[in-house]
PDB file of C-alpha atoms in Angstrom:
ATOM      1  CA  MET A   1      35.151  -3.152 141.945  1.00 50.00           C
ATOM      2  CA  LYS A   2      36.652  -1.476 144.967  1.00 51.00           C
ATOM      3  CA  SER A   3      34.560   1.318 146.383  1.00 52.00           C
ATOM      4  CA  TYR A   4      35.617   4.301 148.367  1.00 49.00           C
ATOM      5  CA  SER A   5      33.581   6.160 150.834  1.00 51.00           C
ATOM      6  CA  ALA A   6      33.575   9.905 151.198  1.00 49.00           C
ATOM      7  CA  HIS A   7      35.398   9.627 154.474  1.00 50.00           C
ATOM      8  CA  GLY A   8      38.012   7.485 152.896  1.00 52.00           C
ATOM      9  CA  VAL A   9      38.633   9.982 150.089  1.00 47.00           C
ATOM     10  CA  GLU A  10      39.060  12.760 152.559  1.00 50.00           C
ATOM     11  CA  ASN A  11      41.566  10.676 154.483  1.00 53.00           C
ATOM     12  CA  SER A  12      43.514  10.001 151.276  1.00 51.00           C
ATOM     13  CA  LEU A  13      43.599  13.650 150.269  1.00 48.00           C
ATOM     14  CA  SER A  14      44.621  14.679 153.702  1.00 50.00           C
ATOM     15  CA  LYS A  15      47.728  12.579 153.308  1.00 51.00           C
ATOM     16  CA  LEU A  16      48.934  14.757 150.300  1.00 48.00           C
ATOM     17  CA  SER A  17      50.109  17.651 152.372  1.00 49.00           C
ATOM     18  CA  PRO A  18      52.087  20.579 150.827  1.00 51.00           C
ATOM     19  CA  GLU A  19      55.146  19.621 152.769  1.00 52.00           C
ATOM     20  CA  LYS A  20      55.403  16.391 150.786  1.00 53.00           C
ATOM     21  CA  LYS A  21      55.267  17.882 147.197  1.00 53.00           C
ATOM     22  CA  PRO A  22      58.369  17.222 145.027  1.00 55.00           C
ATOM     23  CA  ALA A  23      60.826  20.124 145.085  1.00 57.00           C
ATOM     24  CA  ASN A  24      61.592  20.179 141.320  1.00 62.00           C
ATOM     25  CA  LEU A  25      58.098  20.846 140.056  1.00 62.00           C
ATOM     26  CA  THR A  26      57.415  24.185 138.226  1.00 67.00           C
ATOM     27  CA  PRO A  27      54.083  25.659 137.249  1.00 67.00           C
ATOM     28  CA  TRP A  28      53.013  24.894 133.661  1.00 66.00           C
ATOM     29  CA  THR A  29      52.023  27.707 131.335  1.00 67.00           C
ATOM     30  CA  ALA A  30      50.368  27.401 127.953  1.00 59.00           C
ATOM     31  CA  PRO A  31      52.564  28.382 124.937  1.00 60.00           C
ATOM     32  CA  ALA A  32      51.810  31.632 123.013  1.00 58.00           C
ATOM     33  CA  VAL A  33      50.688  29.913 119.865  1.00 54.00           C
ATOM     34  CA  PHE A  34      49.177  33.097 118.372  1.00 53.00           C
ATOM     35  CA  ASP A  35      52.150  35.549 118.851  1.00 54.00           C
ATOM     36  CA  ASP A  36      54.016  34.515 115.663  1.00 54.00           C
ATOM     37  CA  TYR A  37      50.850  34.793 113.685  1.00 51.00           C
ATOM     38  CA  ARG A  38      50.205  38.348 114.891  1.00 56.00           C
ATOM     39  CA  ASP A  39      53.811  39.479 114.064  1.00 57.00           C
ATOM     40  CA  ARG A  40      53.901  37.870 110.639  1.00 60.00           C
ATOM     41  CA  LYS A  41      53.523  40.399 107.769  1.00 63.00           C
ATOM     42  CA  PRO A  42      51.089  39.626 105.029  1.00 64.00           C
ATOM     43  CA  GLU A  43      52.483  38.255 101.778  1.00 68.00           C
ATOM     44  CA  PRO A  44      52.742  40.959  99.036  1.00 65.00           C
ATOM     45  CA  SER A  45      50.285  40.748  96.248  1.00 71.00           C
ATOM     46  CA  PRO A  46      51.425  39.919  92.714  1.00 71.00           C
ATOM     47  CA  GLN A  47      50.854  43.561  91.699  1.00 73.00           C
ATOM     48  CA  ALA A  48      53.043  44.802  94.564  1.00 69.00           C
ATOM     49  CA  VAL A  49      55.798  42.355  93.555  1.00 64.00           C
ATOM     50  CA  ALA A  50      55.572  43.587  89.976  1.00 71.00           C
ATOM     51  CA  ASP A  51      55.768  47.222  91.108  1.00 71.00           C
ATOM     52  CA  LEU A  52      58.833  46.504  93.246  1.00 70.00           C
ATOM     53  CA  GLU A  53      60.559  44.759  90.356  1.00 69.00           C
ATOM     54  CA  LYS A  54      59.750  47.685  88.082  1.00 70.00           C
ATOM     55  CA  GLN A  55      61.159  50.186  90.574  1.00 71.00           C
ATOM     56  CA  ALA A  56      64.317  48.136  91.061  1.00 67.00           C
ATOM     57  CA  HIS A  57      64.796  47.829  87.300  1.00 64.00           C
ATOM     58  CA  SER A  58      64.242  51.569  86.799  1.00 66.00           C
ATOM     59  CA  LYS A  59      66.678  52.468  89.596  1.00 65.00           C
ATOM     60  CA  GLY A  60      69.278  50.059  88.301  1.00 65.00           C
ATOM     61  CA  TYR A  61      68.859  51.469  84.796  1.00 60.00           C
ATOM     62  CA  GLU A  62      69.375  55.047  86.026  1.00 66.00           C
ATOM     63  CA  VAL A  63      72.471  54.069  88.039  1.00 64.00           C
ATOM     64  CA  GLY A  64      73.904  52.155  85.125  1.00 64.00           C
ATOM     65  CA  ARG A  65      73.090  54.981  82.734  1.00 64.00           C
ATOM     66  CA  TRP A  66      74.826  57.550  84.957  1.00 70.00           C
ATOM     67  CA  GLU A  67      77.889  55.345  85.393  1.00 68.00           C
ATOM     68  CA  GLY A  68      77.969  54.765  81.657  1.00 68.00           C
ATOM     69  CA  LEU A  69      77.769  58.492  80.948  1.00 69.00           C
ATOM     70  CA  GLN A  70      80.585  59.200  83.406  1.00 73.00           C
ATOM     71  CA  ALA A  71      82.774  56.503  81.871  1.00 70.00           C
ATOM     72  CA  GLY A  72      81.977  57.749  78.350  1.00 69.00           C
ATOM     73  CA  HIS A  73      82.795  61.345  79.315  1.00 72.00           C
ATOM     74  CA  ALA A  74      86.156  60.323  80.757  1.00 75.00           C
ATOM     75  CA  GLN A  75      86.905  58.270  77.649  1.00 76.00           C
ATOM     76  CA  ILE A  76      86.037  61.203  75.368  1.00 78.00           C
ATOM     77  CA  GLU A  77      88.290  63.548  77.352  1.00 78.00           C
ATOM     78  CA  ALA A  78      91.164  61.088  77.064  1.00 77.00           C
ATOM     79  CA  GLN A  79      90.619  60.763  73.319  1.00 75.00           C
ATOM     80  CA  VAL A  80      90.487  64.556  72.891  1.00 75.00           C
ATOM     81  CA  ALA A  81      93.739  64.959  74.839  1.00 76.00           C
ATOM     82  CA  GLU A  82      95.382  62.288  72.707  1.00 77.00           C
ATOM     83  CA  LEU A  83      94.115  63.977  69.535  1.00 75.00           C
ATOM     84  CA  ASN A  84      95.471  67.370  70.667  1.00 73.00           C
ATOM     85  CA  HIS A  85      98.838  65.794  71.390  1.00 72.00           C
ATOM     86  CA  LEU A  86      98.802  64.167  67.970  1.00 71.00           C
ATOM     87  CA  LEU A  87      97.944  67.460  66.264  1.00 69.00           C
ATOM     88  CA  GLU A  88     100.733  69.240  68.130  1.00 69.00           C
ATOM     89  CA  SER A  89     103.192  66.583  66.996  1.00 65.00           C
ATOM     90  CA  PHE A  90     102.040  67.217  63.413  1.00 62.00           C
ATOM     91  CA  VAL A  91     102.239  71.008  63.664  1.00 58.00           C
ATOM     92  CA  ARG A  92     105.584  71.208  65.471  1.00 62.00           C
ATOM     93  CA  PRO A  93     107.696  69.941  62.524  1.00 58.00           C
ATOM     94  CA  PHE A  94     106.009  72.432  60.200  1.00 53.00           C
ATOM     95  CA  GLN A  95     106.790  75.247  62.627  1.00 56.00           C
ATOM     96  CA  ARG A  96     110.427  74.190  62.736  1.00 58.00           C
ATOM     97  CA  LEU A  97     110.428  73.879  58.949  1.00 52.00           C
ATOM     98  CA  GLU A  98     108.900  77.342  58.605  1.00 58.00           C
ATOM     99  CA  THR A  99     111.584  78.824  60.858  1.00 59.00           C
ATOM    100  CA  LYS A 100     114.300  76.997  58.953  1.00 60.00           C
ATOM    101  CA  VAL A 101     112.961  78.189  55.597  1.00 56.00           C
ATOM    102  CA  GLU A 102     112.798  81.755  56.895  1.00 59.00           C
ATOM    103  CA  GLU A 103     116.412  81.566  58.035  1.00 59.00           C
ATOM    104  CA  GLU A 104     117.508  80.139  54.692  1.00 61.00           C
ATOM    105  CA  LEU A 105     115.629  82.867  52.809  1.00 55.00           C
ATOM    106  CA  VAL A 106     117.223  85.585  54.938  1.00 54.00           C
ATOM    107  CA  LEU A 107     120.685  84.139  54.370  1.00 56.00           C
ATOM    108  CA  LEU A 108     119.977  83.908  50.641  1.00 56.00           C
ATOM    109  CA  ALA A 109     118.824  87.525  50.621  1.00 56.00           C
ATOM    110  CA  GLY A 110     122.041  88.467  52.430  1.00 52.00           C
ATOM    111  CA  ALA A 111     124.169  86.681  49.866  1.00 57.00           C
ATOM    112  CA  ILE A 112     122.318  88.401  47.012  1.00 54.00           C
ATOM    113  CA  ALA A 113     122.690  91.776  48.734  1.00 53.00           C
ATOM    114  CA  GLU A 114     126.406  91.137  49.149  1.00 56.00           C
ATOM    115  CA  GLN A 115     126.830  90.546  45.416  1.00 56.00           C
ATOM    116  CA  LEU A 116     124.719  93.592  44.565  1.00 53.00           C
ATOM    117  CA  VAL A 117     126.793  95.815  46.870  1.00 56.00           C
ATOM    118  CA  ARG A 118     130.026  94.640  45.284  1.00 57.00           C
ATOM    119  CA  ARG A 119     128.607  95.226  41.835  1.00 57.00           C
ATOM    120  CA  GLU A 120     127.498  98.733  42.780  1.00 58.00           C
ATOM    121  CA  ILE A 121     130.945  99.532  44.151  1.00 58.00           C
ATOM    122  CA  THR A 122     132.511  98.311  40.920  1.00 59.00           C
ATOM    123  CA  ILE A 123     130.191 100.541  38.904  1.00 54.00           C
ATOM    124  CA  ASP A 124     130.352 103.502  41.291  1.00 59.00           C
ATOM    125  CA  PRO A 125     133.702 103.667  43.126  1.00 59.00           C
ATOM    126  CA  GLY A 126     132.331 106.618  45.072  1.00 62.00           C
ATOM    127  CA  LEU A 127     130.637 104.130  47.354  1.00 62.00           C
ATOM    128  CA  LEU A 128     134.093 103.151  48.520  1.00 63.00           C
ATOM    129  CA  LYS A 129     134.483 106.611  50.014  1.00 64.00           C
ATOM    130  CA  VAL A 130     131.348 106.031  52.101  1.00 65.00           C
ATOM    131  CA  ALA A 131     132.667 102.719  53.428  1.00 65.00           C
ATOM    132  CA  VAL A 132     136.008 104.261  54.406  1.00 66.00           C
ATOM    133  CA  GLU A 133     134.362 107.239  56.063  1.00 66.00           C
ATOM    134  CA  GLU A 134     131.994 105.006  58.031  1.00 66.00           C
ATOM    135  CA  ALA A 135     134.906 102.899  59.236  1.00 64.00           C
ATOM    136  CA  ALA A 136     136.898 106.012  60.145  1.00 64.00           C
ATOM    137  CA  SER A 137     133.986 107.444  62.142  1.00 66.00           C
ATOM    138  CA  VAL A 138     134.114 104.461  64.495  1.00 60.00           C
ATOM    139  CA  LEU A 139     137.737 105.075  65.439  1.00 61.00           C
ATOM    140  CA  ALA A 140     138.559 107.191  68.424  1.00 55.00           C
ATOM    141  CA  SER A 141     139.841 110.672  67.649  1.00 57.00           C
ATOM    142  CA  THR A 142     143.102 109.781  69.358  1.00 56.00           C
ATOM    143  CA  ALA A 143     143.756 106.695  67.237  1.00 59.00           C
ATOM    144  CA  GLN A 144     147.342 106.414  66.013  1.00 66.00           C
ATOM    145  CA  GLN A 145     149.079 104.441  63.279  1.00 72.00           C
ATOM    146  CA  VAL A 146     145.879 104.001  61.335  1.00 74.00           C
ATOM    147  CA  ARG A 147     146.087 101.532  58.438  1.00 79.00           C
ATOM    148  CA  CYS A 148     143.270 101.327  55.921  1.00 81.00           C
ATOM    149  CA  HIS A 149     143.219  97.881  54.285  1.00 83.00           C
ATOM    150  CA  LEU A 150     141.560  97.815  50.850  1.00 83.00           C
ATOM    151  CA  HIS A 151     141.328  95.516  47.882  1.00 83.00           C
ATOM    152  CA  PRO A 152     144.318  96.311  45.626  1.00 88.00           C
ATOM    153  CA  GLU A 153     142.075  97.770  42.890  1.00 84.00           C
ATOM    154  CA  ASP A 154     140.247  99.907  45.424  1.00 80.00           C
ATOM    155  CA  ALA A 155     143.546 101.017  46.937  1.00 82.00           C
ATOM    156  CA  ALA A 156     144.719 102.038  43.460  1.00 83.00           C
ATOM    157  CA  LEU A 157     141.566 104.116  42.998  1.00 78.00           C
ATOM    158  CA  VAL A 158     142.210 105.895  46.268  1.00 75.00           C
ATOM    159  CA  ARG A 159     145.781 106.631  45.393  1.00 76.00           C
ATOM    160  CA  ALA A 160     144.878 107.709  41.850  1.00 74.00           C
ATOM    161  CA  GLY A 161     142.463 110.431  42.725  1.00 61.00           C
ATOM    162  CA  GLN A 162     140.161 109.413  45.557  1.00 52.00           C
ATOM    163  CA  GLY A 163     142.512 110.486  48.302  1.00 50.00           C
ATOM    164  CA  GLU A 164     139.821 112.705  49.701  1.00 51.00           C
ATOM    165  CA  ALA A 165     138.033 109.540  50.724  1.00 48.00           C
ATOM    166  CA  VAL A 166     140.638 109.037  53.414  1.00 49.00           C
ATOM    167  CA  PRO A 167     140.390 111.317  56.431  1.00 50.00           C
ATOM    168  CA  PRO A 168     143.492 113.360  57.187  1.00 51.00           C
ATOM    169  CA  GLY A 169     145.900 112.239  59.864  1.00 56.00           C
ATOM    170  CA  ASP A 170     148.287 109.377  60.415  1.00 64.00           C
ATOM    171  CA  TRP A 171     146.717 107.120  57.791  1.00 72.00           C
ATOM    172  CA  GLN A 172     148.272 104.503  55.550  1.00 79.00           C
ATOM    173  CA  ILE A 173     146.647 102.755  52.568  1.00 82.00           C
ATOM    174  CA  VAL A 174     147.424  99.034  52.580  1.00 86.00           C
ATOM    175  CA  ASP A 175     146.745  96.658  49.686  1.00 91.00           C
ATOM    176  CA  ASP A 176     144.990  93.591  51.076  1.00 89.00           C
ATOM    177  CA  PRO A 177     144.140  90.923  48.460  1.00 90.00           C
ATOM    178  CA  ARG A 178     142.145  89.004  51.070  1.00 88.00           C
ATOM    179  CA  LEU A 179     139.475  91.685  50.896  1.00 82.00           C
ATOM    180  CA  LYS A 180     136.917  91.896  48.142  1.00 77.00           C
ATOM    181  CA  ARG A 181     135.956  94.972  46.160  1.00 76.00           C
ATOM    182  CA  GLY A 182     134.199  97.487  48.346  1.00 72.00           C
ATOM    183  CA  GLU A 183     135.432  95.975  51.580  1.00 75.00           C
ATOM    184  CA  CYS A 184     137.465  97.878  54.119  1.00 77.00           C
ATOM    185  CA  GLN A 185     139.233  97.138  57.379  1.00 78.00           C
ATOM    186  CA  VAL A 186     140.736  99.883  59.464  1.00 77.00           C
ATOM    187  CA  HIS A 187     143.448  98.991  61.968  1.00 76.00           C
ATOM    188  CA  SER A 188     144.972 101.159  64.651  1.00 73.00           C
ATOM    189  CA  THR A 189     147.229 100.478  67.586  1.00 71.00           C
ATOM    190  CA  ASP A 190     144.317  99.367  69.752  1.00 69.00           C
ATOM    191  CA  GLN A 191     141.270  99.074  67.464  1.00 67.00           C
ATOM    192  CA  LEU A 192     139.976  97.139  64.489  1.00 63.00           C
ATOM    193  CA  VAL A 193     136.977  98.236  62.464  1.00 65.00           C
ATOM    194  CA  ASP A 194     135.659  95.559  60.129  1.00 65.00           C
ATOM    195  CA  ALA A 195     133.727  97.301  57.360  1.00 59.00           C
ATOM    196  CA  THR A 196     133.624  94.374  54.990  1.00 63.00           C
ATOM    197  CA  VAL A 197     130.383  93.719  53.188  1.00 57.00           C
ATOM    198  CA  ARG A 198     130.065  90.353  54.901  1.00 62.00           C
ATOM    199  CA  ALA A 199     130.527  91.857  58.350  1.00 62.00           C
ATOM    200  CA  ARG A 200     127.964  94.578  57.718  1.00 59.00           C
ATOM    201  CA  LEU A 201     125.431  92.100  56.352  1.00 59.00           C
ATOM    202  CA  ASP A 202     126.076  89.725  59.252  1.00 61.00           C
ATOM    203  CA  GLU A 203     125.320  92.560  61.634  1.00 62.00           C
ATOM    204  CA  LEU A 204     122.044  93.275  59.832  1.00 59.00           C
ATOM    205  CA  LEU A 205     121.080  89.605  59.769  1.00 58.00           C
ATOM    206  CA  ARG A 206     121.951  89.181  63.432  1.00 60.00           C
ATOM    207  CA  GLY A 207     119.706  92.096  64.294  1.00 59.00           C
ATOM    208  CA  HIS A 208     116.901  90.565  62.208  1.00 54.00           C
ATOM    209  CA  PHE A 209     117.144  87.165  63.904  1.00 53.00           C
ATOM    210  CA  GLU A 210     117.299  88.722  67.369  1.00 58.00           C
ATOM    211  CA  LEU A 211     114.188  90.756  66.591  1.00 55.00           C
ATOM    212  CA  SER A 212     112.368  87.691  65.240  1.00 55.00           C
ATOM    213  CA  ALA A 213     113.289  85.684  68.340  1.00 55.00           C
ATOM    214  CA  ALA A 214     112.050  88.471  70.605  1.00 56.00           C
ATOM    215  CA  GLU A 215     108.734  88.743  68.737  1.00 56.00           C
ATOM    216  CA  GLY A 216     108.239  84.989  68.786  1.00 57.00           C
ATOM    217  CA  GLY A 217     109.126  84.628  72.473  1.00 48.00           C
ATOM    218  CA  PRO A 218     106.645  84.169  75.313  1.00 44.00           C
TER     219      PRO A 218
END
């Protein structure tokens, strides 16, 4: 075995001077083997995991319940709107039918009244005087060439003794077979007064329908 003396070791060490160290050497440091362990969080216990699952389930249930309620509310509103529309479609025809029936009843009442008026005039010719006087009252006081058109039988009554039914002035009784008993039309140079039963009833019915439309309006 080769032996070294103390002097020889010193000579060997003296040869390793700092100027001769390799340039690429870096100091070595120990790795931080305990840092990850200190930062690591402890594993949750089984009870904590169960509690977290319970909370998540409860929260999800509440969210789902609220969304379900909102969706159900919107669906109910849509169904109610559809039902209201359906009810309106059912009611609307009945309203139109009711209006139509009312109009038909009014027209029927007018036709019955027309027959009753004619019958009354046949029984009481004095009513003819009223019709003529009403027609004459519409004419202007300056009316000229006045012609009173009457049913031939009514005209005969006037000529036979009911002349007082005709106002004085430039009047002429004209037989008009187109008119019915009790009807009267008065013509002048610039006016026409229609005092037929139909015209008078039409005027009444027109006033009734206009009043009904006004009452039923917005």
